[in-house]
Amino acid sequence: MELTNLTIQEASELLKTKKISSVELTQAMLKRAHDVDSKVKSYVTITDDVALEQAKQADERIAKNDNVTPLTGIPFAMKDCISTRGIKTTCSSKILENYVPQYNATVTNKLNEAGAVLVGKTNMDEFGMGSSTENSGFFTTRNPWNLDYVPGGSSGGAAAAMSASLATFSIGEDTGGSVRQPASFCNITGIKPTYGRVSRYGLISLVSSFDGIGPMARDVYDCATVLEHIAGHDENDSTTYQSPVPHYTSTINKPIKKMKLGIPKEYFVAGMEAGVQSALQEAIRTYEKLGMEIHEVSLPHTKYGLPVYYLLLFAEASSNLARFDGTRFGLSVSKNAKDVIDIYLQTRREGFGDEVKRRIMLGAYALSAGYYDAYYLKAQKVRTLLRRDFETALASCDVLLAPISPTTAFKIGEKTNDPLDMYLSDIYTVATNPAGVPALALPAGFSKDMPVGMQLIGKHLDEATLFQVGHAYQQVTDWHKKLPNL
Amino acid sequence: MSTIDTKTVKHVANLVRLGISEEEAQKFSGQFSSIIDYFNMLNEVDTENIPPASDIANAENVLREDEVKPSMSREEFLKNAPQTERGYVKVPTVLGDE
């Protein structure tokens, strides 16, 4: 038994029956992180001391049988855009390189309360702007399946840490595919929950109306377990739903026979890698064998998802990132500054990477006088149409099945010279976020030895059905159990 | 083909308070033109009578009592400030003194 490869469910059982301790499990994870992560580079910060202290507390909690949850004593990794009090939170940006938050995100508090053990904070594209971690202000994370390839992004570090067995689960964040695409590239399971299901308080905002924190784990069951613990209403985030969080794991085994699976025809078009296409077709056949009814559906505005997503992202990001001005926290460059504007100009020039600069400038462009109607307002109108597409398709189906990326992981450096080419790789994931619907990513096979993922898209607040349908697939397939050789 | 010239790039850079060089302005100008050109495909969509999306969570207004609660201490808050003086964040001149 390799402690670092366990699922949450397996590890929790061993902890509760005292076959292992959380300290042992955490030490094994930290040892592996220190041995292997020099190759993978998934962590920005490894929190040895915090982890061992939390593990000790978890063991005491288990010994006393004091409010033990399925996450008590379980080591996890967290994307470095989620605030952790007293622990550096960098968003992989030079502008926050030494920033230590004075408060916890709600998600951090909830995981602390559940007794989970923080192993470290993971690398990402700077402020979540990217699809490969190549836009990290620090370094590029490697794909554990082939170190010359990207792990995907922006939650690439969180996905790679899972895939390399450096955490039992990860917390990612998905603005337009940032949980699902790296999950797909690294052969793990992850969910972007419904917008408003998980509190964004303490998440460093990229696009306030798209951002969604979501778990990444070894299987669907584990994702359901984590979401049960981090979801829910939060008085510090007024966009969170008041409705109670369902007990996802208790309905996850419900049969899926006769349920309706929608296949959006616009997602199965030319341009998809052959191995991705055949893996998806095979998954559809598997669902057919499991008794689901397969229906072709249409999401007619699919091709406009990308411009809508990026225009709104640019606009919201340019406004959200205004707070990084070198006066109250973070990097401050004030060489010979004659006035406060000079500090802004110098700090932001030095602190932001090229992709961040591009996006906030394009945001100002799309919002500026003369262009507002043509870009920002137009995108918000087409967003309404995108949302209606999903509502219509999901009115006749329980869930939709779609690809996550037209290709498997690409090579490091392959797309860095052409920003638009990099944006185009997000074509299958971006539409769900402007629409707010939840989507579950899960492994569906391999193409030329690299993992292929698929996503199940559901109705607003219907994560339970996504877990049920995803779990049924993982009962009859073992793609999600495959691990890279490192 | 839309073109975003270096003058426009410098203008938006100033709007977002970003210092950029002439070289950078030239590089961004080419990249912005191709990106905006691609986005112009939205013009194909008929949005007559389509309302812009305003909220995504079907959110309702959230009200609560305005209660005084403990918050972060001034000392704690100022821990991350690059320059402070007498319990305040210190910055250079905001309004010109000439």
Coordinates of C-alpha atoms in Angstrom, one line a residue:
Chain A
M1 CA 0.0 0.0 0.0
E2 CA 1.4 3.3 -1.1
L3 CA 0.1 6.0 1.3
T4 CA 0.5 8.8 -1.2
N5 CA -1.7 7.1 -3.8
L6 CA -4.7 6.6 -1.5
T7 CA -8.1 8.1 -2.2
I8 CA -9.8 10.2 0.5
Q9 CA -12.2 7.4 1.1
E10 CA -9.4 4.8 1.6
A11 CA -7.2 7.1 3.7
S12 CA -10.1 8.1 5.9
E13 CA -11.0 4.5 6.6
L14 CA -7.4 3.7 7.6
L15 CA -7.3 6.8 9.8
K16 CA -10.6 6.0 11.5
T17 CA -9.6 2.4 12.2
K18 CA -6.2 3.7 13.4
K19 CA -4.3 1.5 10.9
I20 CA -2.3 4.7 10.0
S21 CA -2.0 8.1 11.6
S22 CA -2.4 11.4 9.9
V23 CA 1.2 12.3 10.9
E24 CA 2.4 9.2 9.0
L25 CA 0.3 10.0 6.0
T26 CA 1.4 13.6 6.0
Q27 CA 5.1 12.8 6.5
A28 CA 4.9 10.4 3.5
M29 CA 3.3 13.1 1.4
L30 CA 5.8 15.7 2.4
K31 CA 8.7 13.3 1.8
R32 CA 7.4 12.6 -1.7
A33 CA 6.8 16.3 -2.3
H34 CA 10.4 17.0 -1.4
D35 CA 11.7 14.1 -3.5
V36 CA 9.6 14.5 -6.6
D37 CA 8.5 18.1 -6.9
S38 CA 11.9 19.3 -8.1
K39 CA 10.9 17.6 -11.3
V40 CA 7.2 18.5 -11.5
K41 CA 7.3 21.9 -9.8
S42 CA 3.7 21.8 -8.7
Y43 CA 4.1 23.7 -5.4
V44 CA 5.0 27.4 -4.9
T45 CA 5.2 26.8 -1.2
I46 CA 5.3 23.6 0.8
T47 CA 4.0 24.1 4.3
D48 CA 5.8 21.4 6.3
D49 CA 5.3 22.9 9.7
V50 CA 1.7 23.8 9.3
A51 CA 1.0 20.4 7.8
L52 CA 2.6 18.5 10.7
E53 CA 0.9 20.6 13.3
Q54 CA -2.5 20.1 11.6
A55 CA -1.8 16.4 11.3
K56 CA -1.0 16.1 15.0
Q57 CA -4.3 17.9 15.8
A58 CA -6.2 15.6 13.4
D59 CA -4.8 12.5 15.2
E60 CA -5.9 13.9 18.5
R61 CA -9.3 14.6 17.1
I62 CA -9.5 11.0 15.8
A63 CA -8.2 9.5 19.1
K64 CA -10.9 11.4 21.0
N65 CA -13.5 10.7 18.3
D66 CA -14.2 14.4 18.4
N67 CA -16.2 15.6 15.3
V68 CA -14.2 13.4 12.9
T69 CA -15.1 14.1 9.2
P70 CA -14.1 12.3 6.1
L71 CA -11.4 15.0 5.6
T72 CA -9.9 14.9 9.1
G73 CA -6.2 14.1 8.7
I74 CA -6.3 14.1 4.9
P75 CA -3.4 16.0 3.2
F76 CA -4.4 18.5 0.5
A77 CA -2.9 21.1 -1.8
M78 CA -4.5 24.5 -2.6
K79 CA -4.2 26.7 -5.6
D80 CA -2.2 29.8 -4.6
C81 CA -5.1 32.2 -5.3
I82 CA -7.0 31.2 -2.2
S83 CA -6.1 33.2 1.0
T84 CA -4.4 31.4 3.9
R85 CA -3.7 33.4 7.0
G86 CA 0.0 33.6 7.8
I87 CA 0.9 31.6 4.7
K88 CA 2.1 33.3 1.5
T89 CA -0.6 33.6 -1.2
T90 CA 1.0 34.7 -4.4
C91 CA -1.4 34.0 -7.4
S92 CA 2.0 33.1 -9.0
S93 CA 2.6 36.8 -9.5
K94 CA 5.6 38.8 -8.7
I95 CA 3.3 41.5 -7.5
L96 CA 2.2 39.2 -4.6
E97 CA 5.5 37.3 -4.3
N98 CA 5.8 38.1 -0.6
Y99 CA 2.2 38.7 0.3
V100 CA 1.0 37.0 3.5
P101 CA -2.7 37.4 4.0
Q102 CA -4.0 38.5 7.4
Y103 CA -7.2 36.4 7.0
N104 CA -8.4 33.1 5.6
A105 CA -10.7 32.5 2.7
T106 CA -14.0 30.9 3.7
V107 CA -12.9 27.7 1.9
T108 CA -9.7 27.7 4.0
N109 CA -11.7 28.0 7.2
K110 CA -14.1 25.3 6.2
L111 CA -11.2 22.9 5.4
N112 CA -9.5 23.8 8.7
E113 CA -12.8 23.1 10.6
A114 CA -13.1 19.7 8.8
G115 CA -9.6 18.8 10.0
A116 CA -7.9 18.6 6.6
V117 CA -4.1 19.1 6.4
L118 CA -2.5 21.7 4.2
V119 CA 0.6 20.4 2.4
G120 CA 1.2 23.4 0.2
K121 CA 0.1 26.1 -2.2
T122 CA 0.2 25.3 -5.9
N123 CA 1.5 27.0 -9.0
M124 CA -0.8 28.6 -11.5
D125 CA -0.8 30.9 -14.4
E126 CA -0.4 34.4 -13.0
F127 CA -3.8 35.5 -11.6
G128 CA -5.4 32.5 -13.4
M129 CA -4.6 34.0 -16.8
G130 CA -3.5 31.1 -18.9
S131 CA -4.0 27.5 -19.9
S132 CA -0.6 25.9 -19.2
T133 CA 1.1 27.5 -16.1
E134 CA 3.6 29.0 -18.5
N135 CA 2.3 32.4 -17.5
S136 CA 3.3 31.8 -13.9
G137 CA 5.5 34.6 -12.6
F138 CA 7.8 32.0 -11.1
F139 CA 8.2 28.8 -13.1
T140 CA 6.3 26.4 -15.4
T141 CA 4.8 23.2 -13.8
R142 CA 5.5 20.0 -15.7
N143 CA 3.0 17.3 -16.7
P144 CA 3.7 14.2 -14.6
W145 CA 2.8 12.0 -17.6
N146 CA 5.6 13.6 -19.7
L147 CA 7.8 16.3 -18.2
D148 CA 8.2 18.1 -21.6
Y149 CA 4.5 18.8 -21.7
V150 CA 2.3 21.4 -19.9
P151 CA 0.0 20.3 -17.1
G152 CA -2.7 22.6 -18.3
G153 CA -3.9 25.7 -16.5
S154 CA -4.5 27.8 -14.8
S155 CA -4.8 25.3 -11.9
G156 CA -1.9 23.3 -13.4
G157 CA 0.0 23.0 -10.1
A158 CA -3.0 21.6 -8.3
A159 CA -3.6 19.1 -11.0
A160 CA 0.0 18.0 -11.3
A161 CA 0.3 17.7 -7.5
M162 CA -2.7 15.3 -7.6
S163 CA -1.4 13.4 -10.6
A164 CA 2.1 13.0 -9.1
S165 CA 0.6 11.8 -5.8
L166 CA 1.8 14.8 -3.8
A167 CA -1.6 15.4 -2.2
T168 CA -4.7 13.3 -1.5
F169 CA -6.9 16.1 -2.9
S170 CA -6.5 19.6 -4.3
I171 CA -8.5 22.7 -4.3
G172 CA -8.6 24.4 -7.7
E173 CA -10.4 27.4 -9.1
D174 CA -12.1 27.5 -12.5
T175 CA -12.9 30.7 -14.3
G176 CA -13.2 29.2 -17.8
G177 CA -11.8 25.7 -17.6
S178 CA -9.0 26.1 -15.0
V179 CA -10.0 23.1 -13.0
R180 CA -11.3 20.9 -15.9
Q181 CA -8.6 21.4 -18.5
P182 CA -5.6 20.6 -16.2
A183 CA -7.6 17.7 -14.7
S184 CA -8.0 16.4 -18.2
F185 CA -4.3 16.9 -19.1
C186 CA -3.2 15.2 -15.9
N187 CA -5.7 12.3 -15.6
I188 CA -7.6 13.4 -12.5
T189 CA -11.2 14.2 -11.6
G190 CA -12.4 17.8 -10.8
I191 CA -15.5 19.9 -10.7
K192 CA -16.4 23.4 -11.4
P193 CA -19.5 23.8 -9.3
T194 CA -22.5 26.0 -10.0
Y195 CA -21.6 29.7 -9.8
G196 CA -22.5 30.7 -6.2
R197 CA -22.3 27.2 -4.7
V198 CA -18.9 27.8 -3.1
S199 CA -18.0 31.1 -1.3
R200 CA -15.5 33.2 -3.1
Y201 CA -14.6 35.2 0.0
G202 CA -10.8 35.3 0.2
L203 CA -10.3 34.1 -3.3
I204 CA -8.2 36.6 -5.2
S205 CA -10.7 37.5 -7.9
L206 CA -10.0 37.1 -11.6
V207 CA -13.6 37.4 -13.0
S208 CA -16.0 37.9 -10.2
S209 CA -19.0 36.7 -12.2
F210 CA -17.3 33.5 -13.5
D211 CA -14.9 32.4 -10.7
G212 CA -15.7 29.1 -9.0
I213 CA -13.6 27.2 -6.4
G214 CA -13.8 23.4 -6.9
P215 CA -12.1 20.2 -5.7
M216 CA -9.7 18.1 -7.8
A217 CA -9.3 14.5 -6.6
R218 CA -8.6 10.9 -7.6
D219 CA -12.2 10.1 -8.4
V220 CA -15.8 11.4 -8.5
Y221 CA -16.6 10.1 -5.0
D222 CA -13.8 12.1 -3.5
C223 CA -14.8 15.3 -5.3
A224 CA -18.3 14.9 -3.9
T225 CA -16.9 14.4 -0.4
V226 CA -14.8 17.6 -0.6
L227 CA -17.6 19.7 -2.2
E228 CA -19.9 18.7 0.7
H229 CA -17.5 20.3 3.0
I230 CA -16.6 23.5 1.1
A231 CA -20.0 24.5 -0.4
G232 CA -22.7 26.6 1.1
H233 CA -24.0 30.0 1.9
D234 CA -21.5 32.5 3.3
E235 CA -22.5 35.9 4.7
N236 CA -19.2 37.2 3.4
D237 CA -20.2 36.4 -0.2
S238 CA -23.7 37.6 -1.1
T239 CA -23.6 35.7 -4.4
T240 CA -23.7 32.3 -2.6
Y241 CA -26.9 30.3 -2.7
Q242 CA -28.9 30.1 0.5
S243 CA -30.2 26.6 -0.4
P244 CA -28.7 23.8 1.8
V245 CA -25.8 21.7 0.4
P246 CA -27.1 18.2 -0.6
H247 CA -25.4 15.2 0.9
Y248 CA -23.9 14.2 -2.5
T249 CA -22.2 11.0 -1.4
S250 CA -25.5 9.5 -0.2
T251 CA -27.1 9.8 -3.7
I252 CA -24.1 9.0 -5.7
N253 CA -24.9 5.3 -6.1
K254 CA -28.4 5.9 -7.5
P255 CA -28.9 4.0 -10.8
I256 CA -28.5 6.0 -14.0
K257 CA -30.6 3.7 -16.2
K258 CA -33.1 5.6 -18.4
M259 CA -31.5 8.9 -17.6
K260 CA -30.9 11.2 -20.6
L261 CA -27.4 12.0 -21.8
G262 CA -27.2 14.9 -24.2
I263 CA -24.4 15.1 -26.8
P264 CA -24.0 18.7 -28.0
K265 CA -23.3 18.4 -31.7
E266 CA -21.4 21.7 -31.9
Y267 CA -18.7 20.2 -29.6
F268 CA -18.0 17.2 -31.9
V269 CA -16.7 18.9 -35.0
A270 CA -13.5 18.9 -37.1
G271 CA -10.3 19.9 -35.4
M272 CA -10.5 17.5 -32.5
E273 CA -7.5 15.1 -32.2
A274 CA -8.4 11.6 -33.4
G275 CA -7.5 10.0 -30.1
V276 CA -9.7 12.5 -28.2
Q277 CA -12.6 11.9 -30.5
S278 CA -12.4 8.1 -30.2
A279 CA -12.1 8.2 -26.4
L280 CA -15.2 10.4 -26.2
Q281 CA -17.1 8.1 -28.6
E282 CA -16.1 5.1 -26.4
A283 CA -17.4 6.9 -23.3
I284 CA -20.7 7.5 -24.9
R285 CA -21.0 3.8 -25.8
T286 CA -20.2 3.0 -22.2
Y287 CA -23.1 5.2 -21.0
E288 CA -25.3 3.5 -23.6
K289 CA -24.4 0.1 -22.1
L290 CA -25.2 1.5 -18.7
G291 CA -28.7 2.1 -19.9
M292 CA -28.6 5.8 -20.5
E293 CA -30.6 7.3 -23.4
I294 CA -28.4 9.2 -25.7
H295 CA -29.8 12.3 -27.4
E296 CA -28.1 14.7 -29.8
V297 CA -28.7 18.3 -28.6
S298 CA -27.7 21.7 -30.0
L299 CA -25.9 24.6 -28.3
P300 CA -26.2 26.9 -31.3
H301 CA -24.0 29.8 -29.9
T302 CA -21.1 27.6 -28.9
K303 CA -18.6 29.3 -31.3
Y304 CA -19.3 32.6 -29.7
G305 CA -18.5 31.3 -26.2
L306 CA -14.8 32.2 -26.7
P307 CA -15.2 35.9 -27.6
V308 CA -17.9 36.3 -24.9
Y309 CA -15.7 34.7 -22.3
Y310 CA -12.5 36.6 -23.1
L311 CA -14.1 40.0 -23.6
L312 CA -15.9 39.8 -20.2
L313 CA -12.8 38.4 -18.6
F314 CA -10.7 41.2 -19.9
A315 CA -13.2 43.8 -18.7
E316 CA -13.7 42.3 -15.2
A317 CA -10.0 41.5 -14.7
S318 CA -8.9 45.0 -15.6
S319 CA -11.2 46.3 -12.9
N320 CA -10.4 43.6 -10.3
L321 CA -6.6 44.0 -10.8
A322 CA -6.8 47.7 -10.2
R323 CA -6.2 46.9 -6.5
F324 CA -2.6 46.0 -7.1
D325 CA -1.2 49.4 -6.9
G326 CA 1.8 49.2 -4.7
T327 CA 0.4 51.3 -1.9
R328 CA -1.4 49.0 0.6
F329 CA 0.1 45.5 0.1
G330 CA 2.2 43.5 -2.3
L331 CA 5.1 44.7 -4.4
S332 CA 5.8 48.5 -4.3
V333 CA 8.2 50.1 -6.7
S334 CA 8.7 53.8 -6.0
K335 CA 12.1 54.6 -7.4
N336 CA 12.3 58.5 -7.6
A337 CA 8.5 58.5 -7.6
K338 CA 7.3 62.1 -7.8
D339 CA 3.7 61.3 -7.2
V340 CA 1.4 58.3 -6.4
I341 CA 0.6 57.7 -10.1
D342 CA 4.3 57.0 -10.6
I343 CA 4.2 54.2 -8.0
Y344 CA 1.2 52.7 -9.8
L345 CA 3.0 52.8 -13.2
Q346 CA 6.3 51.4 -11.9
T347 CA 4.8 48.8 -9.6
R348 CA 2.4 47.4 -12.2
R349 CA 5.0 47.4 -14.9
E350 CA 7.4 45.4 -12.9
G351 CA 4.9 43.2 -11.0
F352 CA 2.7 42.0 -13.8
G353 CA 3.7 39.5 -16.5
D354 CA 2.9 40.1 -20.2
E355 CA -0.3 38.1 -20.3
V356 CA -1.7 40.1 -17.4
K357 CA -0.7 43.3 -19.1
R358 CA -2.4 42.3 -22.3
R359 CA -5.6 41.3 -20.6
I360 CA -6.0 44.4 -18.5
M361 CA -5.2 46.7 -21.4
L362 CA -7.7 44.9 -23.6
G363 CA -10.3 45.1 -20.8
A364 CA -9.8 48.9 -20.6
Y365 CA -10.2 49.0 -24.4
A366 CA -13.4 46.9 -24.4
L367 CA -14.9 49.2 -21.6
S368 CA -13.7 52.5 -23.0
A369 CA -15.9 55.2 -24.5
G370 CA -16.7 54.4 -28.1
Y371 CA -16.1 50.6 -27.7
Y372 CA -18.3 49.7 -24.7
D373 CA -21.4 49.0 -26.8
A374 CA -19.6 47.1 -29.5
Y375 CA -17.6 44.8 -27.1
Y376 CA -18.6 44.7 -23.5
L377 CA -22.4 45.2 -23.9
K378 CA -22.5 43.0 -27.0
A379 CA -20.7 40.2 -25.1
Q380 CA -23.2 40.5 -22.2
K381 CA -26.1 40.1 -24.6
V382 CA -24.6 37.1 -26.3
R383 CA -23.9 35.7 -22.8
T384 CA -27.7 35.7 -22.3
L385 CA -28.0 33.6 -25.5
L386 CA -25.3 31.2 -24.3
R387 CA -27.1 30.7 -21.0
R388 CA -30.4 30.1 -22.8
D389 CA -28.6 27.4 -25.0
F390 CA -27.7 25.4 -21.9
E391 CA -31.2 25.9 -20.3
T392 CA -32.9 24.6 -23.5
A393 CA -30.5 21.6 -23.9
L394 CA -30.7 20.7 -20.3
A395 CA -34.5 21.0 -20.3
S396 CA -34.7 17.7 -22.3
C397 CA -31.6 16.0 -20.8
D398 CA -30.2 15.2 -17.4
V399 CA -26.6 16.0 -18.2
L400 CA -24.5 16.8 -21.3
L401 CA -21.3 15.0 -22.2
A402 CA -18.6 17.0 -24.0
P403 CA -14.9 17.1 -24.6
I404 CA -12.7 19.4 -22.5
S405 CA -9.9 20.2 -24.9
P406 CA -9.6 19.5 -28.6
T407 CA -6.1 18.0 -27.9
T408 CA -4.3 16.3 -25.1
A409 CA -1.6 18.3 -23.3
F410 CA 0.6 20.3 -25.6
K411 CA 4.4 20.8 -25.4
I412 CA 5.9 23.4 -23.2
G413 CA 6.6 26.5 -25.4
E414 CA 4.4 25.3 -28.3
K415 CA 1.8 28.1 -27.9
T416 CA 3.6 30.8 -26.0
N417 CA 4.3 33.1 -28.9
D418 CA 0.7 33.3 -30.1
P419 CA -1.8 34.4 -27.4
L420 CA -4.8 33.9 -29.6
D421 CA -3.7 30.3 -30.3
M422 CA -3.5 29.7 -26.6
Y423 CA -7.0 31.2 -26.1
L424 CA -8.4 28.9 -28.8
S425 CA -7.4 25.8 -26.7
D426 CA -10.1 26.8 -24.2
I427 CA -12.9 26.5 -26.7
Y428 CA -14.8 23.6 -25.0
T429 CA -14.6 24.9 -21.5
V430 CA -15.3 28.6 -21.6
A431 CA -19.0 28.6 -22.3
T432 CA -20.1 27.0 -19.0
N433 CA -18.7 29.9 -16.8
P434 CA -20.6 32.8 -18.4
A435 CA -23.7 30.5 -18.1
G436 CA -22.9 29.6 -14.5
V437 CA -23.7 25.8 -14.9
P438 CA -21.7 23.2 -13.1
A439 CA -19.3 20.8 -15.0
L440 CA -17.5 17.7 -13.8
A441 CA -14.2 16.6 -15.5
L442 CA -13.2 13.0 -15.5
P443 CA -10.6 10.8 -17.2
A444 CA -11.8 9.0 -20.3
G445 CA -8.8 7.3 -21.8
F446 CA -5.5 8.1 -23.5
S447 CA -4.3 9.4 -26.9
K448 CA -0.7 8.7 -27.8
D449 CA 0.1 8.0 -24.1
M450 CA -1.3 11.3 -22.8
P451 CA -4.6 11.5 -20.8
V452 CA -7.9 12.5 -22.4
G453 CA -10.6 14.0 -20.2
M454 CA -14.3 14.5 -20.7
Q455 CA -16.8 16.8 -19.0
L456 CA -20.4 16.3 -17.8
I457 CA -22.4 19.5 -17.7
G458 CA -25.4 19.8 -15.5
K459 CA -28.3 22.1 -14.5
H460 CA -27.8 25.0 -12.1
L461 CA -27.2 23.5 -8.6
D462 CA -27.5 19.9 -9.8
E463 CA -24.1 18.7 -8.9
A464 CA -25.7 15.6 -7.3
T465 CA -26.7 14.3 -10.8
L466 CA -23.2 15.0 -12.2
F467 CA -21.6 13.0 -9.4
Q468 CA -24.1 10.2 -9.8
V469 CA -23.5 10.0 -13.6
G470 CA -19.7 10.4 -13.2
H471 CA -19.5 7.9 -10.4
A472 CA -21.4 5.3 -12.5
Y473 CA -18.8 5.6 -15.3
Q474 CA -15.9 5.2 -12.8
Q475 CA -17.5 2.0 -11.5
V476 CA -17.1 0.3 -14.9
T477 CA -13.8 2.0 -16.1
D478 CA -10.4 2.3 -14.6
W479 CA -8.9 5.3 -16.5
H480 CA -9.0 7.4 -13.3
K481 CA -6.8 4.8 -11.5
K482 CA -3.9 5.1 -13.9
L483 CA -0.9 6.9 -12.5
P484 CA 2.2 8.3 -14.2
N485 CA 5.6 6.8 -13.7
L486 CA 7.8 9.4 -12.1
Chain B
M1 CA -8.9 43.8 -40.3
S2 CA -8.9 46.0 -37.3
T3 CA -5.8 47.8 -36.3
I4 CA -4.9 49.0 -32.8
D5 CA -2.1 51.4 -33.2
T6 CA 0.6 52.1 -30.7
K7 CA -1.1 55.4 -29.7
T8 CA -4.2 53.5 -28.7
V9 CA -2.1 50.9 -26.8
K10 CA -0.4 53.7 -24.9
H11 CA -3.7 55.3 -24.1
V12 CA -5.2 52.1 -22.6
A13 CA -1.9 51.4 -20.8
N14 CA -2.3 54.7 -19.1
L15 CA -6.0 54.0 -18.3
V16 CA -4.9 50.9 -16.4
R17 CA -1.9 52.7 -14.9
L18 CA 0.7 50.5 -16.5
G19 CA 4.1 51.9 -17.6
I20 CA 5.1 50.5 -21.0
S21 CA 7.9 51.2 -23.4
E22 CA 7.8 52.0 -27.1
E23 CA 8.9 48.4 -27.9
E24 CA 6.2 46.9 -25.8
A25 CA 3.6 49.2 -27.3
Q26 CA 4.6 47.9 -30.8
K27 CA 4.4 44.2 -29.7
F28 CA 1.0 44.6 -28.0
S29 CA -0.3 46.6 -31.0
G30 CA 0.1 43.6 -33.3
Q31 CA -1.3 41.1 -30.8
F32 CA -4.3 43.2 -29.9
S33 CA -5.3 43.7 -33.5
S34 CA -5.5 40.0 -34.2
I35 CA -7.3 39.3 -30.9
I36 CA -9.9 42.0 -31.4
D37 CA -10.3 41.0 -35.0
Y38 CA -11.2 37.5 -33.9
F39 CA -13.7 38.9 -31.4
N40 CA -15.5 40.9 -34.1
M41 CA -17.2 37.7 -35.0
L42 CA -19.8 38.6 -32.3
N43 CA -21.2 41.1 -34.9
E44 CA -22.7 38.1 -36.7
V45 CA -25.1 37.5 -33.8
D46 CA -28.5 39.2 -33.8
T47 CA -29.0 40.6 -30.3
E48 CA -32.0 42.8 -31.1
N49 CA -34.3 42.5 -28.1
I50 CA -31.8 40.3 -26.1
P51 CA -31.2 41.8 -22.7
P52 CA -27.6 41.9 -21.4
A53 CA -26.9 39.3 -18.7
S54 CA -26.8 41.0 -15.4
D55 CA -26.6 38.3 -12.8
I56 CA -25.8 34.6 -13.1
A57 CA -26.9 33.0 -9.9
N58 CA -30.5 34.2 -10.0
A59 CA -29.4 36.1 -6.9
E60 CA -31.8 37.9 -4.7
N61 CA -30.9 41.0 -2.8
V62 CA -29.3 40.1 0.5
L63 CA -30.0 42.2 3.5
R64 CA -28.6 41.9 7.0
E65 CA -28.6 43.9 10.2
D66 CA -25.9 46.5 10.4
E67 CA -24.1 45.2 13.5
V68 CA -20.8 46.3 14.8
K69 CA -18.4 43.4 14.9
P70 CA -14.7 43.1 15.7
S71 CA -12.5 43.6 12.7
M72 CA -8.8 43.4 11.9
S73 CA -6.7 45.6 14.2
R74 CA -5.0 48.6 12.6
E75 CA -1.6 47.1 13.4
E76 CA -2.5 43.8 11.8
F77 CA -4.0 45.6 8.7
L78 CA -0.9 47.7 8.2
K79 CA 1.5 44.6 8.3
N80 CA 1.4 44.4 4.5
A81 CA 1.7 48.1 3.7
P82 CA 5.0 49.1 2.1
Q83 CA 5.2 52.4 4.0
T84 CA 3.3 53.6 7.0
E85 CA 3.4 56.7 9.3
R86 CA 1.5 57.2 12.6
G87 CA -0.9 54.4 11.8
Y88 CA -1.6 55.4 8.2
V89 CA -0.6 54.1 4.8
K90 CA 1.9 56.5 3.5
V91 CA 2.1 57.5 -0.2
P92 CA 3.7 60.4 -2.1
T93 CA 1.8 63.4 -3.2
V94 CA -1.6 62.6 -4.7
L95 CA -2.6 66.0 -5.9
G96 CA 0.1 68.1 -7.5
D97 CA 1.8 70.8 -5.3
E98 CA 2.7 73.1 -8.1

